[in-house]
Every structure is written in C-alpha cells, then in structure tokens.
XYZ file of C-alpha atoms in Angstrom:
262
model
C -13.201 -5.020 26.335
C -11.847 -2.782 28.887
C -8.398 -4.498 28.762
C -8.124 -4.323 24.917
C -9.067 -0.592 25.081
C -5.943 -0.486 27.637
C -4.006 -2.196 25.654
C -4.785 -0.592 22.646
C -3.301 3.190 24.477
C -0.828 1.238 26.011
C 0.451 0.458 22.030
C -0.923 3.457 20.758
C 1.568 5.536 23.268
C 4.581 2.806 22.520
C 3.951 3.773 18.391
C 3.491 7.647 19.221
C 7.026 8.208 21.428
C 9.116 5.824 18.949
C 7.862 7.622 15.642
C 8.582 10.942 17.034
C 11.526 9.781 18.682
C 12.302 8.718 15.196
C 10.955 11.207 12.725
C 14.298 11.746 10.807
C 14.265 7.639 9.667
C 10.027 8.422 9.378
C 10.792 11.460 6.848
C 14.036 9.842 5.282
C 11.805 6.577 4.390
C 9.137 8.481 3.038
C 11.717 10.621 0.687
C 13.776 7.358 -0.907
C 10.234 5.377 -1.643
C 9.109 9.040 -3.330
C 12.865 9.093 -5.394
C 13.262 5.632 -6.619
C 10.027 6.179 -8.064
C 10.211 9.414 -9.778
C 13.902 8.603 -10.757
C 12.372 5.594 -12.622
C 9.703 7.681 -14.155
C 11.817 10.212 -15.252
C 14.176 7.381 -16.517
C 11.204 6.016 -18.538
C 10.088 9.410 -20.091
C 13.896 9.776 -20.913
C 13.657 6.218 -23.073
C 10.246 6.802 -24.272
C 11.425 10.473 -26.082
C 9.654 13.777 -26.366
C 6.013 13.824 -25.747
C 5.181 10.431 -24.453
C 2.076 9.649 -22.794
C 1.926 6.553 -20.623
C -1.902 6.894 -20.185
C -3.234 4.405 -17.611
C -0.348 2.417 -17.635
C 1.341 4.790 -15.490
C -1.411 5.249 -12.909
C -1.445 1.611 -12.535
C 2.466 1.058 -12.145
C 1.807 4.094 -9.070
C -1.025 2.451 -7.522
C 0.977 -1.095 -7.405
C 3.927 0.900 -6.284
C 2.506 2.371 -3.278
C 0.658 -0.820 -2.394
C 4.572 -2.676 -2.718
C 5.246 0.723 0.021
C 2.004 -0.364 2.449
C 3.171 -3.801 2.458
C 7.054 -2.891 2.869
C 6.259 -0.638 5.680
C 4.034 -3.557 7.579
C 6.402 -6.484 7.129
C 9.501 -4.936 7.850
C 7.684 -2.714 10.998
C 6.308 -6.394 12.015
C 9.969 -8.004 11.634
C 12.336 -4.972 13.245
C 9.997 -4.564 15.717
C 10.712 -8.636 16.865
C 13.962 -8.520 16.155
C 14.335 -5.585 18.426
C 12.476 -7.002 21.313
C 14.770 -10.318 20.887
C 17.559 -7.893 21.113
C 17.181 -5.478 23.915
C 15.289 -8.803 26.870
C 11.944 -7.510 26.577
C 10.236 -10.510 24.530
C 9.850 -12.146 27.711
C 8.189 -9.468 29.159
C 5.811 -9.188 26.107
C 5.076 -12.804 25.946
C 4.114 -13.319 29.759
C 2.057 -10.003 30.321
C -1.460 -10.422 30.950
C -2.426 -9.982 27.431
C -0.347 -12.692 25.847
C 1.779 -12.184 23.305
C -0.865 -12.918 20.198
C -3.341 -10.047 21.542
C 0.027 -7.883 21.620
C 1.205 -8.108 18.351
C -2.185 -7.920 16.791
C -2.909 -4.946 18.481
C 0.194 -3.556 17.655
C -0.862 -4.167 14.167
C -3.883 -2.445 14.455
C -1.956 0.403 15.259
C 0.499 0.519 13.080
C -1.610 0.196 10.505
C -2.797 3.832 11.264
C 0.832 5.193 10.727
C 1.436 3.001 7.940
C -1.348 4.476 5.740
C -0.673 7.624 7.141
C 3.205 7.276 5.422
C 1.855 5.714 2.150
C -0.834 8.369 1.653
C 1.664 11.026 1.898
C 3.887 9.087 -0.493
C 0.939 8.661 -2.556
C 0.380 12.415 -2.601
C 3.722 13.250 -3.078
C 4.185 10.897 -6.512
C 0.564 12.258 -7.830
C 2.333 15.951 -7.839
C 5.610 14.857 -9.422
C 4.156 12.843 -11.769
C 1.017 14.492 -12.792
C -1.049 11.714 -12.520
C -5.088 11.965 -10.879
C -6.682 8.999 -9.509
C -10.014 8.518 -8.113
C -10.788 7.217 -4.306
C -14.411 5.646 -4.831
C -16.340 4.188 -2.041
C -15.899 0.532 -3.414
C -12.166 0.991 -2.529
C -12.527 0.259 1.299
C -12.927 -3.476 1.221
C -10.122 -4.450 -1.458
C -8.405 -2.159 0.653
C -9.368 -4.048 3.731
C -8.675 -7.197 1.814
C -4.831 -6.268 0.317
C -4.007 -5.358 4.649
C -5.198 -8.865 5.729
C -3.143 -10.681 3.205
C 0.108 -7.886 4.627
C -0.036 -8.884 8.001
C -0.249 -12.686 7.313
C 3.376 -12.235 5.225
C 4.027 -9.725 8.197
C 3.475 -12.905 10.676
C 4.890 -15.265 8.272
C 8.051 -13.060 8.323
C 7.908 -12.658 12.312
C 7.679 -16.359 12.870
C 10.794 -16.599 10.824
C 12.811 -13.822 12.509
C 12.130 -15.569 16.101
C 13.413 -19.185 14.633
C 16.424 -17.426 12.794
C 17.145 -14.016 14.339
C 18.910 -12.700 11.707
C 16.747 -12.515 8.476
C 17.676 -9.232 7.184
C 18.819 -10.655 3.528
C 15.486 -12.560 3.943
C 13.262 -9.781 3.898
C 14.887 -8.119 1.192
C 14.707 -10.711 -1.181
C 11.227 -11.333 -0.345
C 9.592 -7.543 -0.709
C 11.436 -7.413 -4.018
C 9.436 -10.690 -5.172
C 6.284 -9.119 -4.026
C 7.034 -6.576 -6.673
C 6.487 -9.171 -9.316
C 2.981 -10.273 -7.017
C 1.519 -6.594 -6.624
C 2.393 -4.890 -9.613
C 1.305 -6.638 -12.280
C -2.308 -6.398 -13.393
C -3.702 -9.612 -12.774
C -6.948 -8.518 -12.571
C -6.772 -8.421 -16.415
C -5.310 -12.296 -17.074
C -7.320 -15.073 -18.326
C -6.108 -18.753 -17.960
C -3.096 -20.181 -15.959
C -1.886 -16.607 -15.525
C -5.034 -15.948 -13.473
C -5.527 -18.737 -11.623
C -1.723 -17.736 -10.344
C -2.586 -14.644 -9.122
C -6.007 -16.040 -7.389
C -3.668 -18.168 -5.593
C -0.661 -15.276 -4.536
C -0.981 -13.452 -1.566
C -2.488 -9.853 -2.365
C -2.425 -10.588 -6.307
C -5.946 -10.464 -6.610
C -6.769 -7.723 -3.939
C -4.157 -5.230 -4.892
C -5.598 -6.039 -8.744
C -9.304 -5.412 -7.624
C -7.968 -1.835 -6.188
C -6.047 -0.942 -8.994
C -8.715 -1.584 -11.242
C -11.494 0.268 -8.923
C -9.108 3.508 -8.830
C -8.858 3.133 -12.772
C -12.331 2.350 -13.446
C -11.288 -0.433 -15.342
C -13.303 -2.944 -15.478
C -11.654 -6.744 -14.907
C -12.163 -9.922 -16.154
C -14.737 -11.312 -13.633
C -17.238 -8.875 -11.810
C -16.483 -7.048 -8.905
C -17.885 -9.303 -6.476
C -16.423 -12.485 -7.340
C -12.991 -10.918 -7.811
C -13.810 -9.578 -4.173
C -14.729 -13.152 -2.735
C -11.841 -14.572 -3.804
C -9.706 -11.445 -2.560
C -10.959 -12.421 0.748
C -10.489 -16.117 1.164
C -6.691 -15.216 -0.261
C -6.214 -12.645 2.137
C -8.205 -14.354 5.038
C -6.301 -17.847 4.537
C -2.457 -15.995 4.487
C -3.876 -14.344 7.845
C -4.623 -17.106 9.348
C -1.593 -19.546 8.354
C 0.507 -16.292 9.696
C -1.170 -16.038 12.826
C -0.595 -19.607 13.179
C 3.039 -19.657 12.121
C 3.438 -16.814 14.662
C 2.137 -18.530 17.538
C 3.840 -21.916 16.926
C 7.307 -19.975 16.769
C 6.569 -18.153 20.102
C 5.718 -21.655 21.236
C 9.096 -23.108 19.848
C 10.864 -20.880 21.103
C 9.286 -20.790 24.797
C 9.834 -24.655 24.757
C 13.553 -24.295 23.983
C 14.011 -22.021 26.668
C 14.966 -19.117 24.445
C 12.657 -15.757 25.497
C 15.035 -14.659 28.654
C 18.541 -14.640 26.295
C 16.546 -14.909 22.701
C-alpha cells in the first residue's frame, strides 16, 4: 500500500508540472471541443428556421458529445503519452522500475482521470451556457459513470498496445474516435431488436446510453438495473482484453529487444 500511495504522488506530480507546463494546449483543447459544438448548433438552428425547439433531443446530442470529449481526452492522453515515452528513451526506465510498467500506467490512469473530468466538466459547463440547455446530475449517475470510464481505458489500452507495435498511429486514432461518435451518440438505450443487441455488444454503447437517459429522466427500454449489469460486463470485459493487449505488447516488444531504442 505504501508503494502505491508513492507511486500514486510520484504520477500525481508528473500530471501536475506537464499540465501547467502545458496550459495553453490544456485551454486551446478545451476551446475547439466547446466551438465545433456550438458552431454545429448554431448551424442546426440556422437549418431548422426561426423559433425551433430541439427539446430533449438536444440535451441528449450534448450529453453524448461530452462523453465522445471524456473518451477523446483518455485515449489520446493514454496513446501520446506512449508514444512520447518511446520517443524521448524513458520506456525502459518505466518498464523496469520497481513498480512495473502495468501498475504505472494504471496509476497514471487513475490520475488522469481526475484532470480529464476536470476538462470535460468545464466543457460541459461551458456548452450548457451557450446553448441554454439544463440537465440534471442525480445520484444514480455515478456508476454508469463509473461504467462508460472502464470501457475508455480498455480502448485507451487497446490503442496503447497498438502505438508500441506500430509507433506511429496518429491516422489510427483519428479514424477511430470519429467511429466512436457513431457508438456514443446515438441513443441506444431506446432500440429494440438487432439494433440493441449491437449496442449491448459496443464498447460504452450501453453505459453512455444508461447516463444519457438518467440525466434526461428518460426512462429506457429495460430497467435500470439490467441495463446497468450489462453496462458492466461491456465495460469490465473491454478493460480487461485492454489490459491484456497492453501487457502482451510491452512483452513483444521487451522480447524483440526494442525498449532501449523503441
């Protein structure tokens, strides 16, 4: 216990000196997520004429928005972050401390995740005042919540494994948050049939659904709970088949001799 807590300040200090370092990118991130938004929206109210009212439509296109943000900011984080220890020598150093370099990264998760929600909250806040829209932050919103950031940082692994093996996965990454568009914003929560069973099955689908439709009040197709169960075996299973995919690239890569010059 006392060398997690260690580690944990060790990270906690690493994430605190870079993001201030940093701010400008920090601030500049959180503006262009804010615009592309609220250019869209104002794009939509252009189409839509005088007077249109998107109802809860809108306040469901925000909350799968911001959740497309969360997930941006903890892949790519998870992915620059490798890439930039591959870069500059010091995977080595990462992957032979005392920790290992599993209890490394996952801390470093845990951390970021902090700033991350800290970002997407703002941007969050920021959209609610352009747009005019009021949601509602209900208890029941912790564990979808909980749920939606274990199914992130299994795509944030899957992506890491990937950047180790390739090294250059840039175009990658882009292509793939713009398909999670098509997984988080859509309200699956509100399919029946084949359409449902495909979201049960995509990563996040159903626990980004089950927190759109708490902070709506809308009630979904199943109940709350079973919608909730199956949010967690998703999200659980995508953690754990990152985790894994992680740990057999640093393994690949420590076999072929590749951490010193990576």
């Amino acid at each position: 216990m006392r060398n997690l807590l260690v580690l944990y300040t060790a990270e906690l200090k690493r994430t605190w000196v870079i993001q201030v370092r940093y701010l400008g990118n920090t601030l500049s991130g959180i503006i262009s997520v804010s615009a592309i938004f609220f250019g869209l929206f104002l794009g939509a109210q252009f189409l839509a004429g005088p007077g249109a009212q998107f109802g809860e439509r809108l306040e469901s296109i925000l909350i799968g928005y911001v959740i497309w943000s969360l997930l941006l900011s903890v892949i790519t984080s998870m992915a620059s972050d490798l890439e930039d220890e591959s870069k500059t020598g010091t995977l080595e150093q990462v992957c032979l401390s005392m920790f290992g370099p599993i209890k490394v990264f996952l801390m470093r998760a845990v951390v970021m995740m902090g700033w991350n929600l800290i970002i997407n909250l703002v941007i969050l806040a920021l959209l609610m005042l352009l747009t005019g829209v009021r949601l509602s932050f209900p208890v029941e919103l912790v564990l979808p919540f909980v749920a939606v950031l274990l199914g992130a940082y299994g795509l944030a692994f899957v992506i890491g494994a990937i950047t180790l093996l390739l090294k250059r996965v840039e175009q990658l990454i882009s292509l793939f948050l713009f398909a999670l568009l098509f997984v988080v914003v859509p309200p699956f929560e509100m399919f029946q049939g084949a359409a449902a069973v495909v979201g049960y099955l995509l990563p996040m689908a159903t626990s980004a659904g089950l927190l759109r439709a708490t902070m709506l009040q809308a009630p979904p197709v199943l109940p709350y709970f079973d919608l909730l169960m199956i949010a967690f075996i998703n999200s659980i299973a995508y953690f754990c088949i990152g985790l894994f995919l992680l740990w057999h690239a640093l393994r690949r890569i420590k076999t072929l001799g590749l951490l010193g010059g990576h």
